[in-house]
Tab-separated table of C-alpha atoms in Angstrom:
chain	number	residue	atom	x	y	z
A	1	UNK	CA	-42.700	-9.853	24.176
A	2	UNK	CA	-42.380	-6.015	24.036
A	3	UNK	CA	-39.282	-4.105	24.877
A	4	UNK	CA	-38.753	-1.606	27.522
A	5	UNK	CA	-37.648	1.864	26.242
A	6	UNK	CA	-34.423	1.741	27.541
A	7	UNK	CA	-33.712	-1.248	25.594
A	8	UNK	CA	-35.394	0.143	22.517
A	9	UNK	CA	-33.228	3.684	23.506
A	10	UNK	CA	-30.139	1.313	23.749
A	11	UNK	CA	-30.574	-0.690	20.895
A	12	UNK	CA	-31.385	2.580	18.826
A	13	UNK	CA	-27.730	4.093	20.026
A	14	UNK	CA	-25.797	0.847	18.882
A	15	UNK	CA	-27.431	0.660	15.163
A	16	UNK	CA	-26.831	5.195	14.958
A	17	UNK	CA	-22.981	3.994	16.359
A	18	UNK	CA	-22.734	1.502	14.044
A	19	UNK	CA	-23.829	3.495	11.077
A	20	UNK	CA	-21.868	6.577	11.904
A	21	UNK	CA	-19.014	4.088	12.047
A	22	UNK	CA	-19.410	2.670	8.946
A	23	UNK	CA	-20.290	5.888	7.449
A	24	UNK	CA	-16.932	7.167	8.719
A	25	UNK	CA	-14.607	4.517	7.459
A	26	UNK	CA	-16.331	4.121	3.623
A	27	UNK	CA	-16.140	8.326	3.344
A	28	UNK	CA	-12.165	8.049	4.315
A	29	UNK	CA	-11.815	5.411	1.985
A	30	UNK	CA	-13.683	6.705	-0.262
A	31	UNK	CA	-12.446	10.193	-0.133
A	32	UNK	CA	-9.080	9.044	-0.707
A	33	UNK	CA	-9.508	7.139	-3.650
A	34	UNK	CA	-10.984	9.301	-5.554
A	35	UNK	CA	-8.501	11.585	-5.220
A	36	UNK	CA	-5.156	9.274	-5.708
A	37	UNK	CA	-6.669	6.626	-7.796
A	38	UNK	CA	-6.271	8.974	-10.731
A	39	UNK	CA	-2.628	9.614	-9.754
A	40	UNK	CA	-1.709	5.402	-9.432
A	41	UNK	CA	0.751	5.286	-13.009
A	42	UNK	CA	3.940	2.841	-13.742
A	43	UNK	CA	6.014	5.652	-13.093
A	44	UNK	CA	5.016	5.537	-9.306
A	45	UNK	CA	6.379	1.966	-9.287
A	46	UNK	CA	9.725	2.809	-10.669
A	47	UNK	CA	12.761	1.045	-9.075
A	48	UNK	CA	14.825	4.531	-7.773
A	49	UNK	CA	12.996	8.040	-6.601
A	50	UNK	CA	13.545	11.217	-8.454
A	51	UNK	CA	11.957	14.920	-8.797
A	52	UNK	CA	10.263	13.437	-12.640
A	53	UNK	CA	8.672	10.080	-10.631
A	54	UNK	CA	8.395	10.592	-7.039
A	55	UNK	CA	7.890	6.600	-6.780
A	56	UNK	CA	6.806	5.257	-3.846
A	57	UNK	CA	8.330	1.436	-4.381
A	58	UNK	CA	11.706	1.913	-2.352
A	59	UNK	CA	8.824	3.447	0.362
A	60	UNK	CA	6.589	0.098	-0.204
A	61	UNK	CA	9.817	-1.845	0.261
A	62	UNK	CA	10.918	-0.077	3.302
A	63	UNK	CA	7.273	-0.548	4.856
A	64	UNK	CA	7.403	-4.308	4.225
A	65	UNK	CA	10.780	-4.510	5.808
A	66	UNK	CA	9.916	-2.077	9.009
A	67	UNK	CA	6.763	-4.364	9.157
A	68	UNK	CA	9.020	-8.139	9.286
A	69	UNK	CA	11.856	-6.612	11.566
A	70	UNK	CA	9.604	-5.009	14.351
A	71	UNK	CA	7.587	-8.177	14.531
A	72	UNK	CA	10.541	-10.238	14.654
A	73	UNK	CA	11.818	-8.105	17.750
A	74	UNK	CA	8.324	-7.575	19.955
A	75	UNK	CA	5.893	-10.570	18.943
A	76	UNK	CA	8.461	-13.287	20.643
A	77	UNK	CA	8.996	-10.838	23.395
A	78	UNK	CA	5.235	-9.729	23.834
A	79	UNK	CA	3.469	-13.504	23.156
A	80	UNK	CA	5.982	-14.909	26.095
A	81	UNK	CA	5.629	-11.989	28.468
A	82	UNK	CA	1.869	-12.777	28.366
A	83	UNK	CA	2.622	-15.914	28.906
A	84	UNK	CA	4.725	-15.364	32.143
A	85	UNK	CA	2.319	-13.131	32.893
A	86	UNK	CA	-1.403	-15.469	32.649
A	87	UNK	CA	0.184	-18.958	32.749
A	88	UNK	CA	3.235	-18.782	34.875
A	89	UNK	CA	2.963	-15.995	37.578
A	90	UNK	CA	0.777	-15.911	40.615
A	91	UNK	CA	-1.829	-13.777	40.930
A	92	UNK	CA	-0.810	-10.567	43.517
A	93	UNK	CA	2.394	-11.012	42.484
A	94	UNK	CA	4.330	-7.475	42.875
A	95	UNK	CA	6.699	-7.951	39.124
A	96	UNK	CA	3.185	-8.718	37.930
A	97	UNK	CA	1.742	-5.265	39.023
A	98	UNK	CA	4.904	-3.458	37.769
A	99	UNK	CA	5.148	-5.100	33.868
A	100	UNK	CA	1.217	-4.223	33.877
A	101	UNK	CA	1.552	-0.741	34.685
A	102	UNK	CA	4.431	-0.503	32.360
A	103	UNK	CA	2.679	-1.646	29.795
A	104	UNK	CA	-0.279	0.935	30.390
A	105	UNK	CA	1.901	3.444	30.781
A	106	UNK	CA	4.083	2.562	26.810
A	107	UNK	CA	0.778	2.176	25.843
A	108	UNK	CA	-0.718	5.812	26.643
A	109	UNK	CA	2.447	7.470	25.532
A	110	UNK	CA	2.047	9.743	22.159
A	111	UNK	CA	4.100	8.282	19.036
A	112	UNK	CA	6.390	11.656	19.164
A	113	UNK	CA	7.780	10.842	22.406
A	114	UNK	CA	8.654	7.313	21.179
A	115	UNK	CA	10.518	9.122	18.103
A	116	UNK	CA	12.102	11.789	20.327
A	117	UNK	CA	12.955	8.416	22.409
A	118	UNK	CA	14.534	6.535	20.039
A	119	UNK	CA	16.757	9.015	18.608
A	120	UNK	CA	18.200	10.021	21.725
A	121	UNK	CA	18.829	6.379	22.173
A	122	UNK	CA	19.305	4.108	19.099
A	123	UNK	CA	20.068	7.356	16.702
A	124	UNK	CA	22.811	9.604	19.169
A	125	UNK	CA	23.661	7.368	22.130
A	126	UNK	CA	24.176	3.643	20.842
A	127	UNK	CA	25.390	5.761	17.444
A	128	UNK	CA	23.406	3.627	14.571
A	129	UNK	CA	22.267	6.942	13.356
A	130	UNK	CA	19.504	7.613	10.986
A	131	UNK	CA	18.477	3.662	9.878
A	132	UNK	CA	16.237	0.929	9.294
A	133	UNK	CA	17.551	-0.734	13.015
A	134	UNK	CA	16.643	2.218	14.896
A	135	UNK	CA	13.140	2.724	13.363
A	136	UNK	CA	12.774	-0.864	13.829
A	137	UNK	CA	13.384	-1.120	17.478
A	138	UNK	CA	11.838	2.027	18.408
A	139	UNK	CA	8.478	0.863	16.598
A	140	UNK	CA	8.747	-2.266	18.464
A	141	UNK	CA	8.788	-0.629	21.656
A	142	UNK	CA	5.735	1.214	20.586
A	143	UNK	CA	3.883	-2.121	19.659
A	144	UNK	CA	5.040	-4.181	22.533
A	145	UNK	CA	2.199	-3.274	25.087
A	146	UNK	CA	-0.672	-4.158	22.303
A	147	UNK	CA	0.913	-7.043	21.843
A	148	UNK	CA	1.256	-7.718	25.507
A	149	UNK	CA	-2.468	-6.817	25.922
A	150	UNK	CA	-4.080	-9.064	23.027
A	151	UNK	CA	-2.067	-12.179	23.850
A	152	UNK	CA	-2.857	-12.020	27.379
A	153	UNK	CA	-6.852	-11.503	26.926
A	154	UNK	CA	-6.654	-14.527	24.703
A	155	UNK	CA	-4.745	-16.722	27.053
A	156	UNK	CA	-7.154	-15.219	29.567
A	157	UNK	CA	-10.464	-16.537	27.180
A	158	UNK	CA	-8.848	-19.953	26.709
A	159	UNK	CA	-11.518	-22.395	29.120
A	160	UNK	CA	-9.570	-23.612	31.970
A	161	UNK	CA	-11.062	-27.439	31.144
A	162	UNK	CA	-8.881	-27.489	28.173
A	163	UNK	CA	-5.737	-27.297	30.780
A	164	UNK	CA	-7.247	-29.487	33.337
A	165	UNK	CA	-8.107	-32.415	30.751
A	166	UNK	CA	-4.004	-32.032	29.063
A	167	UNK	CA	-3.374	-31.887	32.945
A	168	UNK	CA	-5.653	-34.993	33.520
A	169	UNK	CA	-3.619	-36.772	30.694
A	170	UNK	CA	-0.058	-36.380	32.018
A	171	UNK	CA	0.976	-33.494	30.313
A	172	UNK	CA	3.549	-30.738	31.625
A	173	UNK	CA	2.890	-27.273	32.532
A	174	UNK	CA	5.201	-26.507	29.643
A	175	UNK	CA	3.473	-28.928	27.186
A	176	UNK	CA	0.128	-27.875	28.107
A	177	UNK	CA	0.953	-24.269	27.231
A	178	UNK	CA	2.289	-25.073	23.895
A	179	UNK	CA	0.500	-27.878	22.595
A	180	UNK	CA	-3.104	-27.148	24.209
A	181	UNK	CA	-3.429	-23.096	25.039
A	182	UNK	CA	-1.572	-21.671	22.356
A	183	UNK	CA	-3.193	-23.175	19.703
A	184	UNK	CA	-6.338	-22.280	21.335
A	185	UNK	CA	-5.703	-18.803	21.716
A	186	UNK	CA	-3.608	-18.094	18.418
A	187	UNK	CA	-6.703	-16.118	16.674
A	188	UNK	CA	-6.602	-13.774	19.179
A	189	UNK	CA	-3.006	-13.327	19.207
A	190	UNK	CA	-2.962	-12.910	15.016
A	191	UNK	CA	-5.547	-10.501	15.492
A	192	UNK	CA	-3.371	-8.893	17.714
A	193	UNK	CA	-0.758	-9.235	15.051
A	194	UNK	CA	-2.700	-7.728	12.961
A	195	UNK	CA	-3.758	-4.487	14.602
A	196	UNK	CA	0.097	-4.093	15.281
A	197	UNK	CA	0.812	-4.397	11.858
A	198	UNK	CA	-1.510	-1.277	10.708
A	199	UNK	CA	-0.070	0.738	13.350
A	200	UNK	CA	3.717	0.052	12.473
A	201	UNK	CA	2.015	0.813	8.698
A	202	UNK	CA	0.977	4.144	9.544
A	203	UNK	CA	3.352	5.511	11.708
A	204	UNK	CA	4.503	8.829	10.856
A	205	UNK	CA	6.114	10.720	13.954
A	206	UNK	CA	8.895	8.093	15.430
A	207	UNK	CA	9.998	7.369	12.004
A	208	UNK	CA	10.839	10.438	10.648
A	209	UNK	CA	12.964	10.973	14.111
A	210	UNK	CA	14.810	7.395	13.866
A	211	UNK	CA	14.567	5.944	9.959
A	212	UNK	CA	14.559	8.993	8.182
A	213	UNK	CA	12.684	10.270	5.275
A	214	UNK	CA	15.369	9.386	2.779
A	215	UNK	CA	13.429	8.155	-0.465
A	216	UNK	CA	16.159	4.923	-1.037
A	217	UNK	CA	15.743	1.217	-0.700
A	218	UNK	CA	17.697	0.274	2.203
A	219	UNK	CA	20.925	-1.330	1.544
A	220	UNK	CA	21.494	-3.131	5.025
A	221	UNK	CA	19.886	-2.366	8.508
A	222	UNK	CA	22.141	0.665	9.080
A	223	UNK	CA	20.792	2.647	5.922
A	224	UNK	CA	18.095	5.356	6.370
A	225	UNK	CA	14.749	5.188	4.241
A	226	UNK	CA	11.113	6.246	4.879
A	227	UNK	CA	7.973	4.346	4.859
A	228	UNK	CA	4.906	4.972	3.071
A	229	UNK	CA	3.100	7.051	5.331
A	230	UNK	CA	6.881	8.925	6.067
A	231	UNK	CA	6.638	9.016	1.740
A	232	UNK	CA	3.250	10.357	1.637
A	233	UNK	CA	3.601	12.917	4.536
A	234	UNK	CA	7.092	14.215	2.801
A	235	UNK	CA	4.703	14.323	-0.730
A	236	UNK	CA	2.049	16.612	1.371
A	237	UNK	CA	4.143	18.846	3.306
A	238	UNK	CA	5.885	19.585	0.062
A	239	UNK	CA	2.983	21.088	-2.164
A	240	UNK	CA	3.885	19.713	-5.242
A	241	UNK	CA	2.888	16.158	-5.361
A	242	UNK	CA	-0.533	16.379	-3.774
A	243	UNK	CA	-2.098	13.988	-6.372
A	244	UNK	CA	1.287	11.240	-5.729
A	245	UNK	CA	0.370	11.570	-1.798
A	246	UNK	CA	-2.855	10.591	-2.284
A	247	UNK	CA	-2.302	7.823	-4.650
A	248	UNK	CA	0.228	6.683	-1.436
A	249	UNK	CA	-2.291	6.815	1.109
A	250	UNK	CA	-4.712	4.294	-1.601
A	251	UNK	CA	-1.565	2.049	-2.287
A	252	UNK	CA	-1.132	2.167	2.118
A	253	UNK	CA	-4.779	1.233	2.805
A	254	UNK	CA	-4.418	-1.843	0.014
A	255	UNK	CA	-1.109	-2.940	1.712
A	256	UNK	CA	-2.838	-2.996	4.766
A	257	UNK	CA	-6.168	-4.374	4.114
A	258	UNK	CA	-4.875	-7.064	2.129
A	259	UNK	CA	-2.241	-7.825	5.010
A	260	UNK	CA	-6.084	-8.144	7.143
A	261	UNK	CA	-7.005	-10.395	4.493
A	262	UNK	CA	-3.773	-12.484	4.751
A	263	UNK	CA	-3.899	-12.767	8.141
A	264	UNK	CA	-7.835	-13.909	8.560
A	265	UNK	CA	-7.516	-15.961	5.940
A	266	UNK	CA	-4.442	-17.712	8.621
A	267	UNK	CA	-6.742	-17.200	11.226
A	268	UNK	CA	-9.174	-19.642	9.719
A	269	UNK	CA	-6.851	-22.306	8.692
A	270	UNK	CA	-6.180	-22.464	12.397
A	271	UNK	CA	-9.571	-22.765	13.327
A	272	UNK	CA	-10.181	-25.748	11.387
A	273	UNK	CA	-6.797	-27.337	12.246
């Protein structure tokens, strides 16, 4: 069977987009490893920042908290809005309409704003000041509508016999949801999970207005401290420690990748359950 040209034209565009893509991402990596791999020594790794080490461990601690915190805050929030949202609320409903155009509307607004947002807010007005808390909340706000959005197209992909046969067995709305959809739908909503976990990894902008850029390890949620990327954009706007900001950005993109590799490797162990 021979193809038309507009499927050969087609098929030609995907494998150029799929190259280019690929091309992309290994150059980026790529790019900056060679030039921070060189820089990766002990003395990054030491305990306390000064001028002599510029370490980036109270930054890799910070990231790992501002990761835990914001997920604590929006994934509960997020996984049961989409719930109300697919399972529980009829379609046309007006609240409906509103908490989706919210949500498109968070989700289209640039990551400045949020910062400018939250310290306003958490920072001035509810007075926590420069901290852990009001990075954490702020980012969580940022994350909520991806969160929102993933869950929901997973509930949404979830076959309608699987409710009808827990249905057909006696089950509860309420037990169907938990013990039948969910479980169903919880790759999706990891990889959701995941996604929001690289962006709260490599925010820059709402940080630096709500956490800080202090180089410390946190002492409690009211104490300032900056992430890696907040570490490695400090490093870089500085002039001095070029080589130590790239060496952050290689240490960032193996946080993050093997956080992916975590989280698939969960993502599996689902499946087969």
């Amino acid at each position: 069977m021979t193809k038309k040209p507009w499927d050969l034209f087609y098929f030609t565009l995907s494998c150029l987009s799929a190259f280019f893509t690929f091309a992309a991402l290994f150059f980026l990596i790529g790019y900056v490893a060679i030039n921070g791999a060189a820089y990766i020594t002990p003395s990054l790794f030491a305990f306390s920042y000064n001028t002599e080490n510029v370490s980036l461990f109270p930054a890799l601690l910070t990231t790992i908290f501002m990761i835990i915190l914001s997920l604590a805050v929006s994934a509960p929030i997020g996984i049961f809005t989409a719930i109300y949202l697919v399972e529980y609320a009829k379609r046309g409903n007006r609240l409906v309409r509103v908490i989706r155009v919210t949500m498109e509307t968070l989700a289209g607004i640039p990551s400045i704003v949020y910062g400018l947002f939250g310290m306003l807010f958490f920072v001035i007005w509810l007075g926590w000041g420069f901290s852990l808390l009001a990075g954490t909340f702020t980012v969580s706000i940022m994350i909520l509508p991806l969160l929102v959005r993933t869950t929901e197209e997973s509930l949404k992909a979830t076959p309608d016999i699987y409710r009808e046969g827990a249905f057909g067995l006696g089950a509860g709305k309420l037990r169907t949801v938990f013990k039948v959809v969910l479980p169903s739908a919880a790759p999706g909503i990891l990889a959701g999970v995941i996604l929001a976990i690289g962006r709260i990894a490599g925010e820059t902008a709402a940080l630096i207005y709500t956490a800080g850029t202090v180089a410390q390890i946190p002492q409690n949620l009211f104490s300032s401290g900056r992430t890696l990327s907040v570490h490695m954009y400090a490093l870089s706007s500085e002039g001095l420690y070029s080589g130590q900001a790239y060496a952050t950005a290689v240490i960032l993109l193996l946080t993050v990748i093997l956080l992916n590799f975590l989280a698939a490797i969960m993502t599996k162990q689902i499946k087969k359950d």
